[in-house]
Coordinates of C-alpha atoms and ligand atoms in Angstrom, one line a residue:
M1 CA -53.5 -54.0 -26.3
A2 CA -52.1 -50.6 -27.4
C3 CA -51.0 -48.4 -24.6
S4 CA -51.7 -44.7 -25.0
P5 CA -48.7 -42.4 -24.8
C6 CA -50.4 -40.4 -22.2
F7 CA -50.5 -43.3 -19.8
Y8 CA -46.8 -43.9 -20.2
M9 CA -46.0 -40.3 -19.5
S10 CA -47.9 -40.0 -16.4
I11 CA -46.3 -43.2 -15.0
H12 CA -43.0 -41.7 -15.8
F13 CA -43.6 -38.4 -14.0
L14 CA -45.0 -40.2 -11.0
F15 CA -41.9 -42.3 -10.8
L16 CA -39.6 -39.3 -11.0
Y17 CA -41.6 -37.5 -8.4
L18 CA -41.5 -40.4 -5.9
S19 CA -37.9 -41.2 -6.3
C20 CA -36.6 -37.6 -6.3
Q21 CA -38.2 -36.4 -3.2
P22 CA -36.2 -38.4 -0.6
I23 CA -33.0 -37.8 -2.6
D24 CA -33.6 -34.0 -2.5
A25 CA -33.9 -34.0 1.3
H26 CA -30.9 -36.2 1.6
I27 CA -28.7 -33.9 -0.5
L28 CA -29.9 -30.9 1.4
S29 CA -29.0 -32.3 4.8
R30 CA -25.6 -33.7 3.7
S31 CA -23.7 -32.1 0.9
M32 CA -25.4 -28.9 0.0
K33 CA -24.7 -25.6 1.8
P34 CA -27.0 -25.2 4.7
L35 CA -29.9 -22.8 4.6
C36 CA -29.3 -19.7 6.6
L37 CA -31.1 -19.1 9.8
E38 CA -34.2 -17.0 9.4
D39 CA -33.4 -14.5 12.1
E40 CA -30.0 -13.9 10.6
M41 CA -31.5 -13.5 7.1
S42 CA -33.9 -10.9 8.5
A43 CA -31.1 -9.1 10.3
L44 CA -29.1 -8.9 7.0
L45 CA -32.2 -7.6 5.1
Q46 CA -32.8 -4.9 7.7
F47 CA -29.1 -3.9 7.4
K48 CA -29.5 -3.8 3.6
E49 CA -32.6 -1.6 3.8
R50 CA -30.8 1.0 5.9
Y51 CA -28.2 2.0 3.3
E52 CA -28.4 3.9 0.1
I53 CA -26.4 2.5 -2.8
A54 CA -24.3 5.5 -3.8
N55 CA -21.0 6.2 -5.7
V56 CA -18.8 6.0 -2.6
S57 CA -16.6 3.0 -3.3
G58 CA -13.5 3.0 -5.4
G59 CA -11.8 -0.4 -5.0
P60 CA -11.0 -2.3 -8.1
L61 CA -13.6 -5.0 -7.4
A62 CA -16.3 -2.6 -6.1
H63 CA -19.9 -3.6 -6.8
P64 CA -23.1 -3.2 -4.8
K65 CA -23.2 -6.6 -3.2
T66 CA -26.4 -6.1 -1.2
L67 CA -28.4 -5.3 -4.3
S68 CA -28.7 -9.0 -5.1
W69 CA -29.9 -9.9 -1.6
K70 CA -33.4 -11.3 -1.9
N71 CA -35.8 -12.5 0.8
S72 CA -36.6 -15.6 -1.2
Q73 CA -33.1 -17.0 -1.3
D74 CA -30.9 -18.7 1.1
C75 CA -28.8 -15.9 2.6
C76 CA -25.7 -18.2 2.7
S77 CA -25.5 -17.9 -1.0
W78 CA -25.7 -14.1 -1.1
D79 CA -22.8 -12.1 -2.4
G80 CA -20.4 -11.3 0.5
I81 CA -21.9 -13.9 2.9
E82 CA -20.5 -17.2 4.1
C83 CA -22.1 -19.5 6.5
D84 CA -20.8 -22.2 8.8
E85 CA -21.2 -25.6 7.0
N86 CA -22.7 -27.3 10.0
T87 CA -24.6 -24.7 11.9
G88 CA -25.7 -22.3 9.1
H89 CA -24.6 -19.3 11.1
V90 CA -23.2 -16.4 9.1
I91 CA -19.5 -16.4 9.8
V92 CA -18.2 -14.1 7.0
L93 CA -19.7 -10.7 6.2
D94 CA -17.6 -9.2 3.4
L95 CA -19.2 -5.9 2.4
G96 CA -16.0 -4.2 1.4
S97 CA -16.4 -1.8 -1.5
S98 CA -20.2 -2.2 -1.7
F99 CA -21.3 1.4 -2.4
L100 CA -23.0 1.5 1.1
Y101 CA -23.9 5.0 2.1
G102 CA -25.5 5.9 5.5
S103 CA -24.8 5.9 9.2
I104 CA -24.3 2.9 11.5
D105 CA -24.9 2.8 15.3
N106 CA -25.3 0.4 18.2
N107 CA -28.7 -0.6 17.0
S108 CA -27.5 -1.9 13.7
T109 CA -29.0 -5.3 13.1
I110 CA -25.5 -6.5 12.1
F111 CA -24.9 -7.0 15.9
Q112 CA -27.7 -9.5 16.0
L113 CA -25.3 -11.9 14.2
A114 CA -23.5 -13.5 17.0
H115 CA -21.1 -15.7 15.0
P116 CA -19.2 -13.6 12.4
E117 CA -15.5 -14.3 12.3
K118 CA -14.7 -11.9 9.5
L119 CA -16.3 -8.5 9.1
N120 CA -15.3 -6.2 6.3
L121 CA -17.0 -2.9 5.9
G122 CA -14.0 -1.2 4.2
D123 CA -14.4 1.3 1.4
N124 CA -18.0 2.3 2.1
H125 CA -19.3 5.6 3.4
F126 CA -20.8 5.5 7.0
N127 CA -21.5 9.3 6.8
Y128 CA -19.2 10.3 9.7
S129 CA -21.1 8.1 12.3
Q130 CA -18.8 6.7 15.0
I131 CA -17.6 3.2 15.1
P132 CA -20.4 1.6 17.3
S133 CA -19.0 0.2 20.5
R134 CA -21.1 -2.9 20.1
V135 CA -18.6 -4.1 17.6
G136 CA -16.9 -5.4 20.7
D137 CA -19.7 -7.9 21.2
L138 CA -18.7 -9.8 18.0
S139 CA -16.4 -11.8 20.2
R140 CA -15.5 -14.4 17.5
L141 CA -14.0 -11.9 15.1
T142 CA -10.6 -12.8 13.8
H143 CA -10.7 -10.2 10.9
L144 CA -12.1 -6.6 11.2
N145 CA -11.7 -4.2 8.3
L146 CA -13.1 -0.7 8.8
S147 CA -10.7 0.9 6.3
A148 CA -11.5 4.1 4.5
S149 CA -15.2 4.2 5.5
F150 CA -15.6 7.7 6.9
F151 CA -15.7 6.8 10.6
P152 CA -14.6 9.8 12.8
G153 CA -13.7 10.1 16.5
Q154 CA -12.3 7.8 19.1
V155 CA -11.8 4.1 18.3
P156 CA -14.1 2.5 20.9
S157 CA -12.1 0.6 23.6
E158 CA -14.5 -2.3 23.2
I159 CA -12.5 -3.3 20.1
F160 CA -9.8 -4.3 22.6
K161 CA -12.1 -7.1 23.8
L162 CA -11.7 -8.8 20.4
T163 CA -8.8 -10.9 21.6
R164 CA -9.1 -13.3 18.7
L165 CA -8.2 -10.7 16.1
V166 CA -5.4 -11.5 13.7
Y167 CA -6.3 -8.7 11.3
L168 CA -7.3 -5.2 12.2
N169 CA -7.5 -2.5 9.6
L170 CA -8.5 1.0 10.7
C171 CA -6.2 2.5 8.1
C172 CA -6.5 5.3 5.7
S173 CA -8.9 8.2 5.0
L174 CA -9.3 9.0 1.4
D175 CA -8.3 12.6 1.8
D176 CA -5.4 12.1 4.2
R177 CA -7.3 13.7 7.1
L178 CA -7.0 12.0 10.4
L179 CA -10.6 11.2 11.1
L180 CA -10.1 8.4 13.6
E181 CA -8.4 8.8 16.9
M182 CA -6.9 6.3 19.3
K183 CA -5.6 8.3 22.2
A184 CA -3.5 7.0 25.0
P185 CA -3.7 4.4 26.4
G186 CA -5.4 3.0 23.3
L187 CA -2.3 1.5 21.7
R188 CA -1.1 0.2 25.1
R189 CA -4.3 -1.6 25.7
L190 CA -4.5 -2.9 22.2
S191 CA -1.1 -4.4 22.4
Q192 CA -1.7 -5.9 25.8
N193 CA -4.9 -7.6 24.6
L194 CA -4.8 -8.3 20.9
T195 CA -1.6 -10.4 21.1
D196 CA -2.6 -12.7 18.2
L197 CA -2.5 -9.8 15.7
E198 CA -0.7 -10.6 12.5
E199 CA -1.6 -7.4 10.6
L200 CA -2.2 -4.1 12.3
L201 CA -3.0 -1.2 10.0
L202 CA -3.5 2.1 11.7
G203 CA -2.2 4.6 9.1
H204 CA -4.0 7.9 9.4
V205 CA -5.3 7.1 12.8
N206 CA -4.6 10.2 15.0
M207 CA -2.7 8.6 18.0
S208 CA -0.4 11.4 18.9
S209 CA 0.8 9.2 21.7
Q210 CA 4.0 7.7 22.8
V211 CA 4.7 4.2 21.5
P212 CA 4.1 1.8 24.4
N213 CA 6.8 -0.8 25.1
T214 CA 4.0 -3.4 25.1
L215 CA 4.0 -3.1 21.3
A216 CA 6.7 -5.7 21.4
N217 CA 4.1 -8.1 22.8
L218 CA 2.6 -8.4 19.4
S219 CA 4.9 -11.3 18.6
S220 CA 2.9 -12.6 15.7
L221 CA 2.9 -9.3 13.7
R222 CA 3.7 -9.7 10.0
R223 CA 2.6 -6.3 8.9
L224 CA 2.5 -3.0 10.9
N225 CA 1.4 0.3 9.4
M226 CA 1.1 3.4 11.6
D227 CA 1.6 7.1 11.4
D228 CA 1.2 9.9 13.9
L229 CA 3.0 8.2 16.7
T230 CA 5.8 9.5 18.7
G231 CA 8.4 8.1 21.0
R232 CA 11.5 5.9 20.6
L233 CA 11.2 2.8 18.6
P234 CA 10.9 -0.3 20.8
N235 CA 13.5 -3.0 20.8
F236 CA 12.6 -5.6 18.3
K237 CA 12.5 -9.2 19.5
S238 CA 14.3 -11.9 17.5
S239 CA 12.1 -14.5 16.0
S240 CA 9.5 -11.9 15.1
P241 CA 7.7 -12.8 11.8
L242 CA 7.3 -9.1 10.9
K243 CA 7.5 -8.7 7.1
E244 CA 6.3 -5.2 6.6
L245 CA 7.2 -2.3 9.0
Q246 CA 5.6 0.9 7.7
L247 CA 6.0 3.8 10.0
R248 CA 5.8 6.5 7.3
G249 CA 5.3 10.0 8.7
T250 CA 5.5 9.1 12.4
S251 CA 7.4 11.3 14.8
F252 CA 9.5 8.5 16.2
Y253 CA 12.7 10.1 17.4
G254 CA 16.1 8.9 18.6
E255 CA 18.1 6.2 16.9
L256 CA 17.0 3.3 14.9
P257 CA 17.7 0.5 17.3
A258 CA 20.3 -2.1 16.3
S259 CA 17.7 -4.7 17.2
I260 CA 16.1 -3.9 13.8
G261 CA 18.5 -6.6 12.6
N262 CA 16.5 -9.2 14.6
L263 CA 13.6 -8.8 12.1
R264 CA 14.9 -11.6 9.9
S265 CA 11.6 -11.9 8.0
L266 CA 11.5 -8.2 7.1
E267 CA 10.8 -7.5 3.4
M268 CA 9.7 -3.9 3.6
L269 CA 11.0 -1.2 5.9
D270 CA 9.4 2.2 5.3
L271 CA 10.6 4.9 7.6
Y272 CA 9.9 7.8 5.3
S273 CA 9.8 11.2 7.0
C274 CA 10.1 10.1 10.6
N275 CA 12.4 12.0 13.0
L276 CA 15.2 9.5 13.4
T277 CA 18.7 10.5 14.1
G278 CA 22.2 9.1 14.6
S279 CA 23.9 6.5 12.5
L280 CA 22.2 3.7 10.6
P281 CA 22.8 0.5 12.4
M282 CA 25.1 -2.0 10.7
S283 CA 22.6 -4.7 11.6
I284 CA 20.3 -3.6 8.7
G285 CA 22.6 -5.7 6.6
N286 CA 21.3 -8.7 8.5
L287 CA 17.9 -8.5 6.8
P288 CA 18.4 -11.0 4.0
L289 CA 14.8 -10.7 2.6
L290 CA 14.6 -6.9 2.5
S291 CA 13.4 -5.8 -0.9
Y292 CA 12.1 -2.3 0.0
L293 CA 14.0 0.2 2.0
D294 CA 12.8 3.9 2.3
I295 CA 14.5 6.1 4.9
V296 CA 14.0 9.4 3.1
H297 CA 13.7 12.6 5.1
N298 CA 15.2 11.7 8.4
N299 CA 18.2 13.0 10.2
F300 CA 20.5 10.1 9.7
S301 CA 24.1 11.0 9.8
G302 CA 27.5 9.3 9.5
S303 CA 27.9 7.1 6.4
I304 CA 25.7 4.4 5.0
P305 CA 27.1 1.2 6.4
A306 CA 29.0 -1.0 4.1
S307 CA 26.9 -3.9 5.4
F308 CA 24.1 -2.7 3.1
A309 CA 26.1 -4.7 0.5
N310 CA 24.4 -7.9 1.9
L311 CA 21.0 -6.6 0.9
S312 CA 21.1 -8.5 -2.3
N313 CA 17.3 -8.7 -2.7
L314 CA 16.8 -4.9 -2.7
K315 CA 14.5 -3.7 -5.5
Y316 CA 13.7 -0.3 -4.0
L317 CA 16.3 1.8 -2.3
D318 CA 15.6 5.4 -1.3
V319 CA 17.9 7.0 1.2
G320 CA 17.5 10.7 0.1
M321 CA 17.3 13.8 2.3
N322 CA 19.5 12.7 5.1
P323 CA 22.6 14.6 6.3
F324 CA 25.1 11.8 5.6
A325 CA 28.8 12.6 5.7
A326 CA 30.0 13.6 2.3
Q327 CA 31.3 10.7 0.3
S328 CA 32.2 10.0 -3.3
A329 CA 29.7 8.1 -5.5
S330 CA 32.2 5.5 -6.3
S331 CA 32.7 4.7 -2.6
L332 CA 29.2 3.3 -2.5
S333 CA 30.6 0.4 -4.4
W334 CA 28.0 -2.0 -3.0
V335 CA 25.2 0.0 -4.6
W336 CA 26.5 -0.6 -8.1
K337 CA 26.3 -4.4 -7.5
M338 CA 22.7 -4.6 -6.6
K339 CA 21.5 -6.2 -9.7
K340 CA 17.8 -6.4 -8.7
L341 CA 17.3 -2.6 -8.1
A342 CA 14.4 -1.1 -9.9
T343 CA 14.4 2.2 -8.0
L344 CA 17.5 4.0 -6.8
N345 CA 17.1 7.4 -5.2
L346 CA 20.2 9.0 -3.8
W347 CA 19.0 12.5 -3.7
R348 CA 20.5 15.1 -1.4
I349 CA 22.9 12.9 0.5
N350 CA 26.2 14.8 -0.1
L351 CA 27.6 12.7 -2.9
Y352 CA 30.5 14.0 -4.9
G353 CA 32.8 12.8 -7.7
E354 CA 31.7 11.1 -10.9
I355 CA 28.9 8.8 -11.5
P356 CA 30.7 5.4 -11.7
P357 CA 30.7 3.5 -14.9
S358 CA 29.5 0.4 -13.0
I359 CA 26.1 1.9 -12.9
G360 CA 25.7 0.0 -16.1
N361 CA 25.3 -3.1 -14.0
L362 CA 21.9 -2.1 -12.7
S363 CA 20.1 -3.4 -15.7
Q364 CA 16.7 -3.5 -14.0
L365 CA 16.6 0.1 -13.0
V366 CA 13.4 2.0 -13.9
E367 CA 14.0 5.1 -11.8
L368 CA 17.3 6.8 -11.0
S369 CA 17.7 10.0 -9.1
F370 CA 20.9 11.8 -8.0
F371 CA 19.0 15.1 -7.5
G372 CA 20.8 17.7 -5.4
N373 CA 24.3 16.3 -4.9
Q374 CA 27.7 17.6 -6.0
L375 CA 28.3 15.1 -8.8
S376 CA 30.7 16.3 -11.5
G377 CA 32.1 15.0 -14.7
T378 CA 30.0 13.7 -17.5
I379 CA 27.1 11.2 -17.8
P380 CA 28.8 7.8 -18.2
S381 CA 28.0 6.1 -21.5
Q382 CA 27.3 2.8 -19.5
L383 CA 23.9 4.4 -18.7
M384 CA 23.0 3.3 -22.2
N385 CA 22.7 -0.2 -20.8
L386 CA 19.8 0.7 -18.6
T387 CA 17.2 -0.1 -21.1
Q388 CA 14.3 -0.2 -18.6
L389 CA 15.0 3.3 -17.3
T390 CA 12.0 5.7 -17.6
D391 CA 13.0 8.3 -15.0
L392 CA 16.4 9.9 -15.1
E393 CA 16.8 12.8 -12.6
L394 CA 20.1 14.5 -12.3
P395 CA 19.3 18.1 -11.5
T396 CA 21.3 20.4 -9.2
N397 CA 24.7 18.9 -9.6
Q398 CA 27.9 20.0 -11.2
L399 CA 27.7 17.7 -14.3
S400 CA 29.3 19.2 -17.3
C401 CA 30.3 18.6 -20.9
S402 CA 27.8 18.3 -23.6
I403 CA 24.7 16.1 -23.5
P404 CA 25.8 12.7 -24.7
S405 CA 24.4 12.0 -28.2
W406 CA 23.5 8.4 -27.2
L407 CA 20.9 9.8 -24.8
V408 CA 18.6 10.2 -27.8
N409 CA 18.6 6.4 -28.1
M410 CA 17.1 6.0 -24.7
T411 CA 13.6 6.1 -26.2
Q412 CA 12.0 4.6 -23.2
L413 CA 12.6 7.8 -21.1
V414 CA 9.5 9.5 -19.7
V415 CA 11.1 11.9 -17.3
L416 CA 14.5 13.5 -18.0
D417 CA 15.7 16.2 -15.7
L418 CA 19.1 17.7 -16.3
S419 CA 18.4 21.2 -15.0
R420 CA 20.8 23.3 -12.8
N421 CA 24.0 21.6 -14.0
K422 CA 27.0 22.9 -16.0
F423 CA 26.2 21.3 -19.3
H424 CA 27.1 23.2 -22.3
G425 CA 27.3 22.8 -26.1
Q426 CA 24.5 21.7 -28.3
I427 CA 21.4 19.8 -27.4
P428 CA 21.5 16.9 -29.9
S429 CA 19.0 17.7 -32.6
S430 CA 17.7 14.1 -32.7
I431 CA 16.3 14.6 -29.2
Y432 CA 12.9 14.6 -30.9
R433 CA 13.3 10.8 -31.0
L434 CA 12.5 10.6 -27.3
Q435 CA 8.8 10.1 -28.2
N436 CA 7.7 9.0 -24.7
L437 CA 9.2 12.0 -22.9
L438 CA 6.5 13.8 -20.9
T439 CA 8.7 16.0 -18.8
T440 CA 12.0 17.5 -19.6
F441 CA 13.6 20.0 -17.3
S442 CA 16.9 21.3 -18.6
S443 CA 16.9 25.0 -17.6
S444 CA 19.9 26.9 -16.2
N445 CA 22.5 25.3 -18.2
N446 CA 24.7 26.9 -20.8
W447 CA 23.2 25.5 -24.0
R448 CA 23.8 26.7 -27.5
C449 CA 21.1 25.8 -30.0
S450 CA 20.9 25.6 -33.7
Y451 CA 17.8 24.0 -34.9
Y452 CA 16.8 26.2 -37.7
H453 CA 17.5 23.7 -40.4
L454 CA 14.8 21.4 -39.1
T455 CA 11.5 21.3 -40.8
G456 CA 8.0 19.8 -40.5
Y457 CA 7.3 17.4 -37.7
H458 CA 10.8 17.4 -36.3
A459 CA 10.9 21.2 -36.1
A460 CA 7.5 21.1 -34.3
R461 CA 8.7 18.4 -31.9
V462 CA 11.9 20.3 -31.1
A463 CA 10.0 23.5 -30.6
Q464 CA 7.8 21.7 -28.2
M465 CA 10.8 20.4 -26.3
L466 CA 12.5 23.8 -26.3
F467 CA 9.4 25.1 -24.6
F468 CA 10.0 22.4 -21.9
L469 CA 13.6 23.3 -21.9
N470 CA 12.7 26.8 -21.2
L471 CA 15.1 28.0 -23.9
G472 CA 13.2 29.2 -26.9
P473 CA 15.0 29.5 -30.3
Ligands
NAG501 C1 -18.0 8.3 -8.9 O1 -17.2 9.2 -8.1 C2 -16.0 9.5 -8.7 C3 -15.2 10.5 -7.8 O2 -15.6 10.3 -6.5 C4 -16.2 10.2 -10.1 O3 -15.0 10.4 -10.7 C5 -17.0 9.3 -10.9 O4 -17.3 9.9 -12.2 C6 -18.3 8.9 -10.2 N1 -19.1 8.0 -11.1 C7 -20.4 8.1 -11.3 C8 -21.0 7.1 -12.1 O5 -21.0 9.0 -10.8
NAG502 C1 -25.5 11.9 6.0 O1 -25.4 12.9 7.0 C2 -26.0 14.1 6.7 C3 -25.6 15.1 7.8 O2 -25.9 14.6 9.0 C4 -27.5 14.0 6.5 O3 -28.0 15.2 6.1 C5 -27.7 13.0 5.4 O4 -29.1 12.7 5.3 C6 -27.0 11.7 5.7 N1 -27.1 10.8 4.6 C7 -27.5 9.5 4.8 C8 -27.6 8.7 3.5 O5 -27.6 9.0 5.9
NAG503 C1 -31.6 2.1 19.7 O1 -32.8 1.5 20.0 C2 -33.4 1.9 21.2 C3 -34.7 1.1 21.5 O2 -34.9 0.2 20.5 C4 -33.7 3.4 21.2 O3 -34.2 3.8 22.4 C5 -32.5 4.1 20.9 O4 -32.7 5.5 20.8 C6 -31.8 3.6 19.6 N1 -30.5 4.3 19.5 C7 -30.1 4.8 18.4 C8 -28.7 5.4 18.4 O5 -30.8 4.7 17.4
NAG504 C1 -9.8 -3.9 3.8 O1 -10.5 -2.9 3.1 C2 -9.7 -2.2 2.2 C3 -10.6 -1.1 1.6 O2 -11.7 -1.6 1.0 C4 -9.2 -3.1 1.1 O3 -8.3 -2.3 0.3 C5 -8.4 -4.2 1.8 O4 -8.0 -5.1 0.8 C6 -9.3 -4.9 2.8 N1 -8.5 -6.0 3.4 C7 -8.9 -7.2 3.5 C8 -7.9 -8.2 4.1 O5 -9.9 -7.6 3.0
NAG505 C1 -23.3 2.6 22.0 O1 -23.6 2.1 23.2 C2 -22.6 2.4 24.2 C3 -23.1 1.8 25.5 O2 -23.5 0.5 25.3 C4 -22.4 3.8 24.4 O3 -21.3 4.1 25.3 C5 -22.0 4.4 23.0 O4 -21.8 5.8 23.1 C6 -23.1 4.1 22.0 N1 -22.8 4.7 20.8 C7 -21.9 4.4 19.9 C8 -21.8 5.2 18.6 O5 -21.1 3.6 20.1
NAG506 C1 -8.9 -7.4 27.3 O1 -9.7 -8.6 27.0 C2 -10.4 -9.1 28.1 C3 -11.1 -10.3 27.7 O2 -10.2 -11.2 27.2 C4 -11.4 -8.1 28.6 O3 -12.1 -8.5 29.7 C5 -10.7 -6.8 28.9 O4 -11.7 -5.8 29.2 C6 -9.9 -6.3 27.7 N1 -9.2 -5.1 28.0 C7 -9.5 -4.0 27.4 C8 -8.6 -2.8 27.8 O5 -10.4 -3.9 26.6
NAG507 C1 -4.9 14.8 16.5 O1 -5.7 15.0 17.7 C2 -5.3 16.2 18.4 C3 -6.3 16.3 19.6 O2 -6.3 15.2 20.4 C4 -5.4 17.4 17.6 O3 -4.9 18.5 18.4 C5 -4.5 17.3 16.4 O4 -4.7 18.4 15.6 C6 -4.9 16.0 15.6 N1 -4.0 15.8 14.5 C7 -4.4 15.9 13.3 C8 -3.3 15.8 12.3 O5 -5.6 16.0 12.9
NAG508 C1 3.8 -7.4 27.4 O1 4.8 -6.4 27.6 C2 5.0 -6.0 28.9 C3 6.0 -4.9 28.9 O2 7.0 -5.1 27.9 C4 5.5 -7.2 29.7 O3 5.7 -6.9 31.1 C5 4.4 -8.3 29.6 O4 4.8 -9.4 30.3 C6 4.1 -8.6 28.2 N1 3.0 -9.5 28.1 C7 3.0 -10.6 27.3 C8 1.8 -11.4 27.3 O5 3.9 -10.8 26.6
NAG509 C1 12.0 15.5 16.4 O1 12.6 15.0 17.6 C2 13.1 16.0 18.4 C3 13.8 15.4 19.6 O2 14.8 14.6 19.1 C4 12.0 17.0 18.9 O3 12.5 18.0 19.6 C5 11.3 17.5 17.7 O4 10.1 18.2 18.1 C6 10.8 16.4 16.8 N1 10.2 16.9 15.6 C7 9.0 16.4 15.1 C8 8.5 17.0 13.9 O5 8.4 15.6 15.7
NAG510 C1 19.9 15.9 13.7 O1 21.0 15.2 14.3 C2 22.0 16.0 14.9 C3 23.1 15.1 15.5 O2 23.5 14.2 14.5 C4 21.5 16.9 16.0 O3 22.4 17.7 16.5 C5 20.3 17.7 15.5 O4 19.7 18.4 16.5 C6 19.3 16.8 14.8 N1 18.2 17.6 14.2 C7 17.0 17.4 14.4 C8 16.0 18.3 13.7 O5 16.6 16.5 15.2
NAG511 C1 26.4 -3.3 -21.2 O1 25.8 -4.3 -21.9 C2 26.6 -5.1 -22.7 C3 25.7 -6.1 -23.4 O2 24.7 -6.5 -22.5 C4 27.7 -5.7 -21.8 O3 28.5 -6.5 -22.7 C5 28.4 -4.7 -21.2 O4 29.4 -5.2 -20.3 C6 27.5 -3.8 -20.4 N1 28.3 -2.7 -19.8 C7 28.3 -2.4 -18.5 C8 29.1 -1.3 -18.0 O5 27.5 -3.0 -17.7
NAG512 C1 21.7 5.0 -31.6 O1 21.1 3.7 -32.1 C2 21.4 3.5 -33.5 C3 20.7 2.2 -33.9 O2 19.5 2.1 -33.3 C4 22.8 3.5 -33.8 O3 23.0 3.4 -35.2 C5 23.5 4.8 -33.3 O4 24.9 4.7 -33.4 C6 23.1 5.0 -31.9 N1 23.6 6.4 -31.5 C7 24.5 6.5 -30.5 C8 24.9 7.9 -30.3 O5 24.9 5.6 -29.8

């Protein structure tokens, strides 16, 4: 008997239907992500509804995450959401850089989620509403990121209840205004309670308070970023895992304590424009991993300790604008051995004498500045070896002789500043070869020029440079 194809097909479908159903349920309960809980999904959707999507985020990965949130789907699979594998509770809410625009308050449905461990609202625009104090109810939080989100006013003290925090970012307003405030005893309470913090980012938070000695209680800190603090720096405990100490623009005064040398893990020390005085401690030389050191614009005196010679991992060294005792450039012999340096800024630190030929050792240099010293003599030809150099700034010194002709071979230069020196003679006519040069400052020297034999492109290029040079043929 011939079987009809139709009969076969329906048997086949029936078979699939019967055998697949129990397998589906099995997969769902065991290996697939759990479905999110209905009340949490509804809380998230209400949160979404409250915000306009507007052009308020600038981060590199910025995109409107909530746009893809749909009622019909499992919220655990939504962009920015992660759920606990066993319970289905939302544990990660990463809405950083999501173009959210609108205010937030204590009634936000976000606080109906009892289980978040990570909350990131950074790089959105909460329209100058205050940080709701109910954020302190999210007691499981380990990560809280409210960076650059237009929150003004006092940081609610309820945040100090979040004793599990390891990451707290309240840093940075986009326009450098201090919108957020954390007045005394905020920082004291914070450092008494949030002792597990590994990263504390409070740059641009108006604290204008004394630094509490309890700050040293934060023994797990790896990264500290603050400004607008005052007081003396605390003593740093040994065994601290601190890697980044960024105190840019704070009003810390007094000396940099010798205990800075205890921070053996330190890779970045940024004390730009603080109010520190006295000598630099020798112990800075004990920081073997230091790669970034910026102490610009303080009141450090004495001489730069020779122990700096041990900082063999330095890539960035900027010690400018400090009233160090006058010393010859060649006496900084350790500097000229730092083979990894990419940035070397020795501006306004009372250097005299000639630029030492050993500068040719620093083959990784990209930026070099001796601005505002009393250097004399000529530009050493070993500078030719610095083939990565894009910025060469030598203004306001006593450098003399003619501009070396090899300078025109440093075609990678973008910034060349030779102004306010005692150069004389002819500017090499082949200077037009410096195709990348964007800025040249060479005024107030004693140049003689004779370019009149140049024609066409070269003449135009030289005329353009003479314009920069402020000379005019
Ligand atoms: C978004 O804003 C930035 C400045 O805030 C602006 O430069 C950019 O053009 C804007 N983009 C759109 C699509 O409006
Ligand atoms: C932002 O705040 C201003 C002033 O309070 C208000 O007029 C505007 O409607 C708010 N915008 C949003 C999206 O909440
Ligand atoms: C929060 O909700 C309560 C009642 O639901 C209401 O009375 C109160 O005004 C709301 N507060 C804000 C800031 O919206
Ligand atoms: C916190 O938010 C800021 C601003 O969006 C972002 O740059 C930073 O990477 C975020 N940090 C973390 C740990 O997600
Ligand atoms: C939120 O509620 C608390 C009391 O629960 C109140 O002190 C606070 O002012 C409210 N508003 C904000 C923006 O936190
Ligand atoms: C510190 O944390 C505890 C809970 O561990 C809390 O009871 C206390 O209020 C917090 N202190 C401050 C100043 O918030
Ligand atoms: C910081 O806050 C104080 C008031 O507590 C204010 O006088 C000061 O101007 C603020 N600083 C800045 C830079 O906004
Ligand atoms: C925190 O620091 C204070 C003062 O330095 C100290 O008395 C206290 O014991 C410290 N607490 C902890 C938990 O380390
Ligand atoms: C710097 O510190 C001195 C005390 O050593 C203080 O008198 C001065 O006001 C401070 N300057 C700033 C800008 O904080
Ligand atoms: C800078 O330090 C010297 C002592 O080395 C001190 O006399 C002077 O007052 C300090 N200047 C400032 C502005 O703190
Ligand atoms: C410049 O580079 C050449 C070749 O790399 C090397 O032989 C010479 O020693 C270098 N000169 C200096 C002063 O470093
Ligand atoms: C510049 O480089 C060229 C080869 O690229 C070389 O012939 C010339 O001698 C160099 N000029 C100077 C002044 O070193």
